Coordinates of C-alpha atoms and ligand atoms in Angstrom, one line a residue:
Chain A
X1 CA 31.7 -17.8 -2.3
X2 CA 30.0 -18.6 0.7
X3 CA 27.0 -21.2 1.0
X4 CA 24.6 -18.7 1.2
X5 CA 26.0 -16.1 -1.4
X6 CA 25.8 -19.1 -3.3
X7 CA 21.9 -20.0 -2.9
X8 CA 21.2 -16.2 -3.4
X9 CA 23.1 -16.0 -6.7
X10 CA 21.5 -19.4 -7.7
X11 CA 17.9 -18.3 -7.0
X12 CA 18.5 -15.3 -8.5
X13 CA 19.8 -16.9 -11.6
X14 CA 17.0 -19.7 -11.8
X15 CA 14.9 -16.6 -11.6
X16 CA 15.7 -14.8 -14.2
X17 CA 16.2 -17.7 -16.4
X18 CA 12.9 -18.5 -15.7
X19 CA 11.4 -15.0 -16.6
X20 CA 12.7 -15.2 -19.9
X21 CA 11.7 -18.9 -21.0
X22 CA 8.3 -18.2 -19.9
X23 CA 8.1 -15.2 -21.9
X24 CA 9.4 -16.6 -24.9
X25 CA 7.5 -15.8 -27.7
X26 CA 8.9 -12.3 -26.8
X27 CA 12.3 -13.2 -26.3
X28 CA 13.6 -16.4 -27.8
X29 CA 11.5 -16.5 -31.0
X30 CA 12.2 -13.0 -32.5
X31 CA 15.7 -13.0 -32.9
X32 CA 15.4 -16.7 -34.7
X33 CA 12.9 -15.0 -37.0
X34 CA 15.3 -11.8 -37.8
X35 CA 18.0 -13.9 -38.4
X36 CA 16.3 -16.1 -40.6
X37 CA 15.3 -12.8 -42.6
X38 CA 18.6 -11.5 -42.8
X39 CA 19.8 -14.7 -44.3
X40 CA 17.1 -15.2 -47.1
X41 CA 17.6 -11.5 -47.6
X42 CA 20.9 -10.4 -47.5
X43 CA 22.7 -14.0 -47.6
X44 CA 20.6 -15.8 -50.1
X45 CA 18.8 -13.3 -52.6
X46 CA 21.2 -10.2 -52.4
X47 CA 24.6 -12.3 -51.2
X48 CA 24.3 -14.5 -54.3
X49 CA 24.8 -11.2 -56.5
X50 CA 27.8 -10.4 -54.6
X51 CA 31.5 -11.5 -54.8
X52 CA 33.2 -12.8 -52.0
X53 CA 34.1 -10.9 -49.1
X54 CA 37.5 -11.7 -47.0
X55 CA 37.8 -14.6 -49.5
X56 CA 34.5 -16.1 -48.1
X57 CA 31.0 -16.4 -49.8
X58 CA 28.8 -13.4 -48.6
X59 CA 26.6 -15.7 -46.7
X60 CA 29.0 -17.0 -44.9
X61 CA 30.8 -14.1 -44.1
X62 CA 27.7 -12.3 -42.4
X63 CA 27.3 -15.6 -40.2
X64 CA 29.5 -14.8 -37.1
X65 CA 28.5 -11.0 -37.2
X66 CA 24.7 -11.7 -37.3
X67 CA 25.0 -14.1 -34.5
X68 CA 27.1 -11.5 -32.2
X69 CA 24.1 -9.3 -32.9
X70 CA 21.7 -11.4 -31.5
X71 CA 23.6 -12.2 -28.6
X72 CA 24.5 -8.3 -27.8
X73 CA 20.8 -7.2 -28.3
X74 CA 19.6 -9.9 -26.5
X75 CA 22.1 -10.1 -23.6
X76 CA 21.1 -5.9 -22.9
X77 CA 17.4 -6.2 -23.4
X78 CA 16.9 -9.1 -20.9
X79 CA 19.2 -7.2 -18.1
X80 CA 17.5 -3.7 -18.9
X81 CA 14.1 -4.9 -18.9
X82 CA 14.5 -7.2 -16.2
X83 CA 16.0 -5.0 -13.8
X84 CA 13.7 -2.1 -14.8
X85 CA 10.9 -4.1 -14.1
X86 CA 12.1 -4.9 -10.3
X87 CA 12.7 -1.1 -10.1
X88 CA 9.4 -0.4 -11.3
X89 CA 7.2 -2.8 -9.5
X90 CA 9.5 -2.3 -6.4
X91 CA 10.6 -6.3 -5.9
X92 CA 14.3 -5.1 -6.6
X93 CA 13.6 -4.5 -2.2
X94 CA 13.4 -8.2 -2.0
X95 CA 16.9 -8.2 -2.3
X96 CA 17.7 -4.9 -1.0
X97 CA 16.5 -6.1 2.6
X98 CA 17.9 -9.5 2.2
X99 CA 21.3 -10.1 3.2
X100 CA 23.0 -10.1 -0.2
X101 CA 26.2 -8.2 -1.3
X102 CA 25.8 -6.2 -4.2
X103 CA 28.2 -7.9 -6.3
X104 CA 26.1 -11.2 -5.8
X105 CA 23.0 -9.0 -7.3
X106 CA 25.0 -7.6 -10.1
X107 CA 26.4 -11.0 -10.8
X108 CA 22.9 -12.9 -10.7
X109 CA 21.7 -10.3 -13.2
X110 CA 24.4 -10.6 -15.2
X111 CA 24.4 -13.9 -15.6
X112 CA 20.9 -14.0 -16.6
X113 CA 21.6 -12.1 -19.1
X114 CA 24.7 -14.1 -20.5
X115 CA 22.2 -17.0 -20.4
X116 CA 19.6 -15.3 -22.8
X117 CA 22.7 -15.1 -24.6
X118 CA 23.5 -18.3 -25.0
X119 CA 19.7 -19.3 -25.5
X120 CA 19.3 -16.9 -28.5
X121 CA 22.8 -17.5 -29.7
X122 CA 22.7 -21.2 -29.8
X123 CA 19.3 -20.7 -31.7
X124 CA 20.3 -18.5 -34.0
X125 CA 23.5 -20.1 -34.9
X126 CA 21.1 -23.0 -35.9
X127 CA 19.2 -21.3 -37.9
X128 CA 22.2 -20.2 -39.9
X129 CA 22.9 -23.9 -40.3
X130 CA 20.1 -23.7 -42.7
X131 CA 21.7 -21.0 -44.7
X132 CA 25.3 -21.5 -44.9
X133 CA 28.0 -23.3 -44.4
X134 CA 30.3 -22.1 -41.9
X135 CA 32.9 -24.1 -39.2
X136 CA 34.3 -23.4 -36.4
X137 CA 38.1 -22.3 -36.9
X138 CA 39.0 -22.1 -33.0
X139 CA 36.4 -23.4 -30.4
X140 CA 38.3 -21.5 -27.2
X141 CA 38.5 -17.9 -29.3
X142 CA 34.3 -18.1 -30.3
X143 CA 33.3 -19.5 -26.9
X144 CA 35.0 -16.7 -25.2
X145 CA 34.3 -14.0 -27.1
X146 CA 30.8 -15.0 -27.3
X147 CA 30.7 -15.4 -23.4
X148 CA 32.3 -11.8 -22.5
X149 CA 30.4 -10.0 -25.1
X150 CA 27.3 -11.1 -23.5
X151 CA 28.6 -10.4 -20.1
X152 CA 29.7 -6.8 -21.2
X153 CA 26.4 -6.0 -22.7
X154 CA 24.5 -7.1 -19.9
X155 CA 26.6 -4.9 -17.5
X156 CA 25.7 -2.3 -19.8
X157 CA 22.0 -3.1 -20.0
X158 CA 22.0 -3.0 -16.2
X159 CA 23.6 0.5 -16.1
X160 CA 20.9 1.5 -18.4
X161 CA 18.0 0.0 -16.2
X162 CA 19.9 2.0 -13.3
X163 CA 19.2 5.1 -14.7
X164 CA 15.8 4.7 -16.3
X165 CA 12.8 6.3 -15.2
X166 CA 10.3 5.1 -17.7
X167 CA 9.8 2.2 -20.0
X168 CA 10.9 4.9 -22.8
X169 CA 14.4 5.2 -21.2
X170 CA 15.2 1.4 -21.6
X171 CA 14.7 1.4 -25.4
X172 CA 16.5 4.8 -25.9
X173 CA 19.7 3.3 -25.6
X174 CA 19.6 0.3 -27.9
X175 CA 17.7 2.2 -30.9
X176 CA 20.0 4.9 -30.8
X177 CA 23.3 3.6 -29.4
X178 CA 23.4 0.0 -29.5
X179 CA 22.1 -0.6 -33.3
X180 CA 24.1 2.0 -34.9
X181 CA 27.1 0.5 -33.6
X182 CA 26.3 -3.3 -34.4
X183 CA 25.2 -2.4 -38.1
X184 CA 28.7 0.0 -38.5
X185 CA 30.6 -2.4 -36.3
X186 CA 31.3 -4.9 -39.4
X187 CA 28.7 -7.5 -39.1
X188 CA 27.6 -6.6 -42.9
X189 CA 31.2 -6.2 -44.4
X190 CA 35.1 -6.0 -44.3
X191 CA 35.9 -2.5 -43.0
X192 CA 39.0 -2.6 -45.9
X193 CA 36.0 -1.7 -48.3
X194 CA 35.6 1.7 -46.3
X195 CA 37.7 4.5 -47.5
X196 CA 40.6 5.3 -45.0
X197 CA 39.3 8.0 -43.2
X198 CA 35.7 5.7 -42.5
X199 CA 38.3 2.7 -41.7
X200 CA 40.3 4.9 -38.8
X201 CA 36.8 5.9 -37.3
X202 CA 35.2 2.5 -37.6
X203 CA 38.0 1.4 -35.1
X204 CA 36.8 3.8 -32.4
X205 CA 33.4 1.5 -32.4
X206 CA 34.3 -1.3 -29.6
X207 CA 31.7 -3.8 -31.0
X208 CA 33.8 -3.7 -34.4
X209 CA 36.6 -5.6 -32.4
X210 CA 34.0 -8.2 -31.0
X211 CA 32.5 -9.0 -34.3
X212 CA 35.9 -9.4 -35.7
X213 CA 37.1 -11.9 -33.0
X214 CA 34.3 -13.6 -33.2
X215 CA 34.7 -13.9 -36.9
X216 CA 38.1 -15.0 -36.6
X217 CA 36.8 -17.8 -33.9
X218 CA 34.8 -19.2 -36.6
X219 CA 35.9 -18.2 -40.1
X220 CA 39.9 -17.3 -39.1
X221 CA 40.1 -14.2 -40.6
X222 CA 39.6 -11.1 -39.1
X223 CA 40.4 -6.9 -39.8
X224 CA 42.3 -6.4 -36.8
X225 CA 44.6 -8.1 -34.4
X226 CA 42.9 -10.6 -31.8
X227 CA 44.8 -9.8 -28.7
X228 CA 43.5 -6.1 -29.2
X229 CA 40.3 -7.1 -29.0
X230 CA 40.2 -9.2 -26.2
X231 CA 42.0 -6.1 -24.5
X232 CA 39.3 -4.0 -25.4
X233 CA 36.6 -6.2 -24.5
X234 CA 37.8 -7.4 -20.8
X235 CA 38.8 -3.7 -20.2
X236 CA 35.2 -2.7 -20.9
X237 CA 34.0 -5.0 -18.7
X238 CA 36.0 -4.5 -15.7
X239 CA 35.2 -0.8 -16.2
X240 CA 31.4 -1.5 -16.5
X241 CA 31.5 -3.7 -13.8
X242 CA 33.3 -1.3 -11.1
X243 CA 30.6 1.2 -12.5
X244 CA 27.7 -0.7 -12.1
X245 CA 29.0 -2.0 -8.9
X246 CA 29.4 1.6 -7.6
X247 CA 25.8 2.5 -8.5
X248 CA 24.3 -0.2 -6.8
X249 CA 26.1 0.1 -3.6
X250 CA 25.0 3.6 -3.4
X251 CA 21.6 2.7 -4.4
X252 CA 21.1 4.8 -7.1
X253 CA 17.8 5.1 -9.0
X254 CA 16.4 2.4 -6.2
X255 CA 17.2 3.9 -2.8
X256 CA 16.0 7.3 -1.7
Chain B
X1 CA 19.3 -6.5 25.1
X2 CA 18.1 -4.1 22.8
X3 CA 16.4 -5.5 19.6
X4 CA 16.5 -2.0 18.0
X5 CA 18.4 1.1 18.9
X6 CA 18.6 4.3 17.0
X7 CA 20.3 7.5 17.8
X8 CA 20.1 10.9 16.5
X9 CA 18.7 9.6 13.0
X10 CA 18.3 12.2 10.7
X11 CA 16.9 12.0 6.7
X12 CA 16.8 14.9 4.1
X13 CA 15.4 13.2 0.7
X14 CA 17.1 14.6 -2.1
X15 CA 14.4 16.9 -3.1
X16 CA 15.5 18.5 0.0
X17 CA 12.7 17.6 2.4
X18 CA 13.5 17.2 5.7
X19 CA 11.9 13.7 7.2
X20 CA 13.7 13.0 10.1
X21 CA 15.0 15.6 12.3
X22 CA 17.0 13.5 15.0
X23 CA 15.2 10.5 16.1
X24 CA 16.4 8.4 19.3
X25 CA 14.6 5.6 20.0
X26 CA 15.2 2.1 22.0
X27 CA 13.3 -1.3 21.6
X28 CA 13.9 -4.1 24.0
X29 CA 14.2 -7.8 22.9
X30 CA 10.3 -9.3 22.9
X31 CA 8.9 -6.0 22.9
X32 CA 5.5 -5.5 20.8
X33 CA 6.2 -1.8 20.1
X34 CA 3.8 0.5 18.0
X35 CA 5.3 3.4 16.2
X36 CA 2.5 5.9 15.8
X37 CA 2.2 9.3 13.7
X38 CA 0.1 11.1 11.6
X39 CA 0.6 10.9 7.5
X40 CA 4.3 12.1 6.6
X41 CA 5.5 11.8 9.7
X42 CA 8.3 9.7 9.3
X43 CA 7.3 6.2 10.1
X44 CA 8.1 4.5 6.8
X45 CA 11.0 6.4 6.4
X46 CA 12.4 5.5 10.0
X47 CA 11.6 1.7 8.6
X48 CA 13.1 2.5 5.5
X49 CA 16.4 3.0 7.0
X50 CA 16.0 0.2 9.4
X51 CA 15.7 -2.2 6.2
X52 CA 18.7 -0.7 4.1
X53 CA 15.7 0.4 1.8
X54 CA 16.4 4.3 2.7
X55 CA 20.0 5.8 2.9
X56 CA 20.3 7.8 6.3
X57 CA 21.9 11.2 6.5
X58 CA 23.1 10.8 9.4
X59 CA 22.8 8.6 12.8
X60 CA 23.5 5.3 14.4
X61 CA 20.9 2.1 14.0
X62 CA 21.6 -0.9 15.5
X63 CA 20.2 -4.2 15.6
X64 CA 20.2 -6.9 18.0
X65 CA 23.8 -5.1 18.7
X66 CA 25.0 -5.0 15.2
X67 CA 25.8 -2.0 13.6
X68 CA 23.9 -1.1 10.4
X69 CA 26.9 0.6 8.8
X70 CA 29.6 -1.8 10.1
X71 CA 27.8 -5.1 9.5
X72 CA 24.7 -4.6 7.2
X73 CA 24.3 -8.2 6.4
X74 CA 24.0 -9.1 9.9
X75 CA 21.5 -6.3 10.6
X76 CA 19.8 -7.8 7.5
X77 CA 19.5 -10.9 8.3
X78 CA 18.0 -10.5 11.6
X79 CA 14.7 -8.4 10.3
X80 CA 11.9 -9.5 8.6
X81 CA 10.0 -6.5 6.8
X82 CA 6.5 -6.3 5.9
X83 CA 5.9 -3.0 3.5
X84 CA 3.3 -0.3 3.2
X85 CA 2.9 -0.8 0.1
X86 CA 2.9 -3.8 -2.2
X87 CA 6.2 -4.8 -3.6
X88 CA 6.3 -8.3 -4.9
X89 CA 6.2 -9.0 -8.5
X90 CA 2.6 -9.0 -9.3
X91 CA 3.2 -11.5 -12.3
X92 CA 4.9 -14.3 -9.9
X93 CA 3.5 -17.1 -8.1
X94 CA 2.8 -16.6 -4.9
X95 CA 4.7 -19.4 -3.8
X96 CA 7.8 -18.6 -5.8
X97 CA 7.9 -15.5 -4.4
X98 CA 8.0 -17.0 -0.9
X99 CA 10.4 -19.6 -1.5
X100 CA 12.7 -17.2 -3.7
X101 CA 12.8 -14.8 -0.5
X102 CA 14.2 -17.6 1.4
X103 CA 16.8 -17.9 -1.1
X104 CA 18.0 -14.4 -1.1
X105 CA 18.6 -15.0 2.5
X106 CA 20.7 -18.4 1.9
X107 CA 18.4 -20.9 2.5
X108 CA 18.3 -23.7 0.1
X109 CA 16.1 -24.9 -2.3
X110 CA 14.3 -28.1 -0.2
X111 CA 14.5 -26.1 3.2
X112 CA 12.8 -23.2 1.5
X113 CA 10.0 -25.3 0.2
X114 CA 9.4 -26.4 3.3
X115 CA 9.6 -23.4 5.1
X116 CA 7.4 -21.2 2.3
X117 CA 4.9 -23.9 3.2
X118 CA 4.7 -23.7 6.4
X119 CA 4.3 -20.0 6.3
X120 CA 2.1 -19.9 3.3
X121 CA -0.2 -22.4 5.4
X122 CA -0.2 -20.0 8.6
X123 CA -1.5 -17.3 6.3
X124 CA -3.8 -19.5 5.2
X125 CA -2.7 -18.9 1.2
X126 CA -1.4 -22.6 0.4
X127 CA -4.2 -23.3 -1.7
X128 CA -3.4 -19.9 -3.7
X129 CA 0.6 -20.8 -4.0
X130 CA 0.1 -21.5 -7.7
X131 CA -1.9 -18.0 -8.4
X132 CA -0.2 -14.9 -9.6
X133 CA 0.2 -12.4 -7.0
X134 CA -1.9 -10.0 -8.6
X135 CA -5.1 -12.5 -8.6
X136 CA -5.1 -12.0 -4.8
X137 CA -7.5 -10.0 -2.7
X138 CA -5.8 -6.6 -0.8
X139 CA -5.9 -8.7 2.5
X140 CA -4.4 -11.8 0.9
X141 CA -1.6 -9.5 -0.3
X142 CA -0.9 -8.0 2.9
X143 CA -0.9 -11.7 4.3
X144 CA 1.7 -13.1 1.6
X145 CA 4.1 -10.1 2.7
X146 CA 3.5 -11.2 6.2
X147 CA 4.4 -14.7 4.8
X148 CA 7.5 -13.6 2.9
X149 CA 8.7 -11.7 5.6
X150 CA 8.8 -14.5 8.0
X151 CA 10.0 -17.4 6.1
X152 CA 13.7 -16.3 7.5
X153 CA 12.8 -16.9 10.8
X154 CA 13.5 -13.3 11.8
X155 CA 14.3 -12.1 15.2
X156 CA 12.6 -8.7 14.5
X157 CA 9.5 -8.5 12.4
X158 CA 8.6 -4.6 11.6
X159 CA 5.4 -4.1 9.8
X160 CA 4.5 -1.1 7.9
X161 CA 0.6 -0.6 8.2
X162 CA 0.0 -4.4 8.1
X163 CA -4.1 -4.2 8.6
X164 CA -4.4 -1.0 6.1
X165 CA -7.5 -2.1 4.2
X166 CA -8.1 -5.7 6.0
X167 CA -11.6 -6.7 6.9
X168 CA -12.3 -6.7 10.5
X169 CA -12.4 -10.3 10.9
X170 CA -8.9 -11.0 9.0
X171 CA -7.5 -7.9 11.2
X172 CA -8.8 -10.1 14.2
X173 CA -7.5 -13.0 13.1
X174 CA -4.1 -11.0 11.5
X175 CA -3.6 -9.9 15.5
X176 CA -3.8 -13.1 17.0
X177 CA -1.2 -14.2 14.5
X178 CA 1.2 -11.5 15.7
X179 CA 1.0 -12.1 19.6
X180 CA 1.3 -15.7 18.9
X181 CA 4.4 -14.5 17.2
X182 CA 5.6 -12.3 19.8
X183 CA 4.9 -14.9 22.2
X184 CA 7.3 -17.5 20.6
X185 CA 9.9 -14.7 20.9
X186 CA 10.2 -12.9 17.9
X187 CA 10.3 -8.7 18.8
X188 CA 7.4 -6.9 17.0
X189 CA 7.6 -3.2 15.8
X190 CA 4.1 -2.1 13.7
X191 CA 3.1 1.3 12.3
X192 CA -1.0 1.8 12.1
X193 CA -3.5 4.6 12.0
X194 CA -5.9 1.9 13.6
X195 CA -5.1 3.2 17.7
X196 CA -7.4 0.4 18.8
X197 CA -4.9 -2.1 17.4
X198 CA -2.2 -0.4 19.0
X199 CA -3.7 -0.5 22.3
X200 CA -4.9 -4.2 22.1
X201 CA -1.4 -5.7 20.7
X202 CA 1.5 -3.2 21.9
X203 CA 3.6 -3.2 25.5
X204 CA 4.9 0.1 24.3
X205 CA 4.8 3.0 22.0
X206 CA 6.1 6.2 20.6
X207 CA 4.3 8.4 18.7
X208 CA 6.2 10.3 16.1
X209 CA 5.5 13.6 14.3
X210 CA 7.1 15.8 12.2
X211 CA 10.3 13.6 12.0
X212 CA 10.6 13.9 15.5
X213 CA 9.8 11.7 18.7
X214 CA 6.8 13.5 20.3
X215 CA 6.1 10.6 22.9
X216 CA 7.4 7.4 24.4
X217 CA 6.1 5.6 27.2
X218 CA 4.9 2.2 27.8
X219 CA 0.9 1.6 27.1
X220 CA -0.2 1.1 30.2
X221 CA 1.6 4.2 31.5
X222 CA 0.1 5.8 29.1
X223 CA -3.2 4.9 29.3
X224 CA -3.3 5.6 33.0
X225 CA -1.9 9.1 32.1
X226 CA -5.5 9.6 30.6
X227 CA -7.3 10.5 33.8
X228 CA -10.3 11.7 31.9
X229 CA -13.2 9.9 30.4
X230 CA -16.1 11.0 27.9
X231 CA -19.2 9.3 28.0
X232 CA -22.0 10.1 25.4
X233 CA -25.2 9.3 26.6
X234 CA -28.4 9.3 24.3
X235 CA -31.4 10.4 26.3
X236 CA -35.0 9.2 26.0
X237 CA -36.6 12.4 25.8
X238 CA -35.2 16.2 24.6
X239 CA -33.6 18.5 27.5
X240 CA -33.5 22.4 26.9
X241 CA -30.1 22.3 29.3
X242 CA -27.9 20.0 31.0
X243 CA -28.8 19.6 35.0
X244 CA -26.2 20.4 37.2
X245 CA -24.0 17.1 38.7
X246 CA -21.4 17.0 41.2
X247 CA -18.1 15.4 39.5
X248 CA -19.2 15.3 36.3
X249 CA -19.2 17.6 34.0
X250 CA -22.4 17.4 31.6
X251 CA -22.7 19.1 28.2
X252 CA -25.7 19.0 25.8
X253 CA -24.5 18.0 22.4
X254 CA -27.9 18.4 20.8
X255 CA -31.4 18.1 22.5
X256 CA -30.9 13.7 23.1
X257 CA -27.3 13.6 23.3
X258 CA -25.6 14.3 26.7
X259 CA -21.9 14.4 27.1
X260 CA -20.5 13.5 30.7
X261 CA -16.5 14.6 31.5
X262 CA -15.3 13.0 34.6
X263 CA -12.3 11.7 36.3
X264 CA -11.4 8.1 35.3
X265 CA -12.6 5.9 38.3
X266 CA -15.8 7.7 39.1
X267 CA -18.4 6.0 40.0
X268 CA -20.7 5.6 37.5
X269 CA -23.7 4.7 39.6
X270 CA -23.0 7.9 41.0
X271 CA -23.3 9.5 37.3
X272 CA -26.5 7.8 36.9
X273 CA -28.2 8.1 40.5
X274 CA -27.8 12.0 39.7
X275 CA -29.3 11.9 36.3
X276 CA -32.2 10.1 37.6
X277 CA -32.7 12.7 40.4
X278 CA -32.9 15.0 37.6
X279 CA -35.5 13.0 35.8
X280 CA -33.1 12.4 33.0
X281 CA -33.5 8.8 31.1
X282 CA -30.9 7.3 29.3
X283 CA -31.2 4.7 26.5
X284 CA -27.9 4.2 25.4
X285 CA -24.3 4.9 25.9
X286 CA -20.3 4.8 24.6
X287 CA -17.4 6.0 24.8
X288 CA -16.7 9.4 23.3
X289 CA -13.2 8.1 21.8
X290 CA -10.8 5.4 22.1
X291 CA -8.5 6.5 24.8
X292 CA -5.1 6.5 22.7
X293 CA -6.7 8.2 20.1
X294 CA -7.4 11.2 22.2
X295 CA -3.9 11.2 23.9
X296 CA -2.4 10.9 20.3
X297 CA -4.3 13.9 19.0
X298 CA -3.5 16.1 22.0
X299 CA 0.2 15.2 21.5
X300 CA 0.3 15.8 18.0
X301 CA -1.8 19.1 18.2
X302 CA 0.2 20.1 20.9
X303 CA 3.5 19.4 18.7
X304 CA 1.9 21.3 16.1
X305 CA 1.2 24.4 18.3
X306 CA 4.8 24.3 19.9
X307 CA 6.4 24.4 16.3
X308 CA 4.2 26.8 15.2
X309 CA 2.7 25.2 12.4
X310 CA -1.1 24.1 11.6
Ligands
ATP1 N1 11.2 9.1 -1.6 C1 10.8 10.2 -1.4 N2 11.6 11.5 -1.7 C2 11.2 12.7 -1.2 N3 10.3 12.6 0.0 C3 10.0 11.7 0.4 C4 10.2 10.3 -0.1 N4 9.7 9.3 0.8 C5 8.6 10.2 1.6 N5 9.1 11.4 1.4 C6 8.9 12.3 2.8 O1 9.1 12.3 3.9 C7 7.9 12.8 4.8 C8 7.8 11.2 5.4 O2 7.2 10.1 4.7 P1 6.6 9.0 5.4 O3 6.6 8.0 4.3 O4 8.0 8.4 6.4 O5 5.9 8.9 6.3 P2 4.2 7.9 7.1 O6 4.8 8.5 8.7 O7 5.2 6.6 7.1 O8 3.5 8.6 6.6 P3 2.2 7.8 6.4 O9 1.3 7.3 7.5 O10 1.1 8.3 5.2 O11 2.4 6.5 5.9 C9 6.8 13.0 4.0 O12 6.8 14.3 3.7 C10 7.0 12.6 2.5 O13 6.2 13.3 1.6
MG2 MG1 3.8 5.2 5.9

């Protein structure tokens, strides 16, 4: 990266980071509270009535999924709202008139999304330590899945923002696509509990692979082979990156 | 060397609206250039294309010899852009807006801070550096956008109606400011609807109308072409009809207002001597309209008639 690109990138990342930190009450606090509620209700109250899942206490079983779920929704939310806002207020033009290539702009926004994912992820992990007793089976796998998932959903959030024409448009995908996919992505159950047909259908859900890979990183158990999970995550990242870059270069939604 | 070269620039917007139909324009390095034209003529569209905010449909743009298609980053690095509408994040503090803009141009933090301070002080916004941009007055917001456009020291400054909604005093100080920048070597292109602004600041002008260049000339030459001068005279006592006078066409606009049209350079003493002889007493006089304004209206309406328009 040339010196001036690096400066531009750092500027953008710092700005993105400050943006969500400044409004931490809206960005960082809610996922911590929600997760705590999940643990109280599903983990402690209901979970204590349940038996083990994949050989783990239910409250421990749901920890990886809950962490990843907050990473997914926060990385996505950060980029979609920040880029849409820049588009809406037109301050995206500050970047468009400057000599920054599209990939640097994209990398800046994605890094902002990952930063929020990391901050929220660490916080939620902290909360989960109060309720459960989970160690780390493999730091490499956990960290890799964590960061790659965050990158993937930051890219998805960016694409959503490119096409969004109103503030409603930035909540449609999270509500109607992202939430169902994560809830059905094996956050709260092992797909082995499902009938054969539903197991097969679940395998079409990419989030399932991420949740399971992350669960393997923390607990050492997974419903699916790890390499398939990585293949799918990296494949999606490449696909979405290429698409987002193409949109940004053409100026879809931002240039007339 | 040309600061800006435009050849056969065309733009048709997504909705099918043809905003530019083949524009050619040359602006020399060091020039102070006005791009004039009525609402909707295509001024902002042209500027948008130069600044990489609007995709052109056809044509070529070069800035200091860099081709916009082949070397967009070199082009962008040369330009400072002040848009017609506010386009900063209203919740961001003034200082940060300018510092971040420097960062986008690859200027590292410590230097960016120094430069932002310089620009903000020059535009009398330094005291407001901590304020959110939305809390600034309209004129301050305009100045903020100028400070932001100058922080990377561009060779070409493009301002799209920089003085719209700015009070007279601040407008005058902005004129001085822009003149100084130009004297220091920055090429300046501006659009404005205040023609006296163009007349007082610019050395060259182009009038754009309906997506075409209707006129392109040096300011002094343009003004020389206006041979006729119209003067309005307020009379001490009402008249029934205008007295005949050699070399001057007099017309009564109302009983106490007389319009005098004459060749530029006509001796005004002749006019007053003639009026005195006719026992017409004048209490005050003024120019009918700004000369450039007159030419502007001529060019624009001529074009409209030729084009079969309104
Ligand atoms: N994004 C857009 N989509 C469609 N049409 C547009 C768009 N922007 C401008 N136009 C149209 O293109 C034409 C030229 O507009 P432009 O903004 O370039 O005019 P202008 O000379 O800057 O006018 P003004 O003095 O009012 O600022 C107008 O008819 C305008 O309605
Ligand atoms: Mg305009």
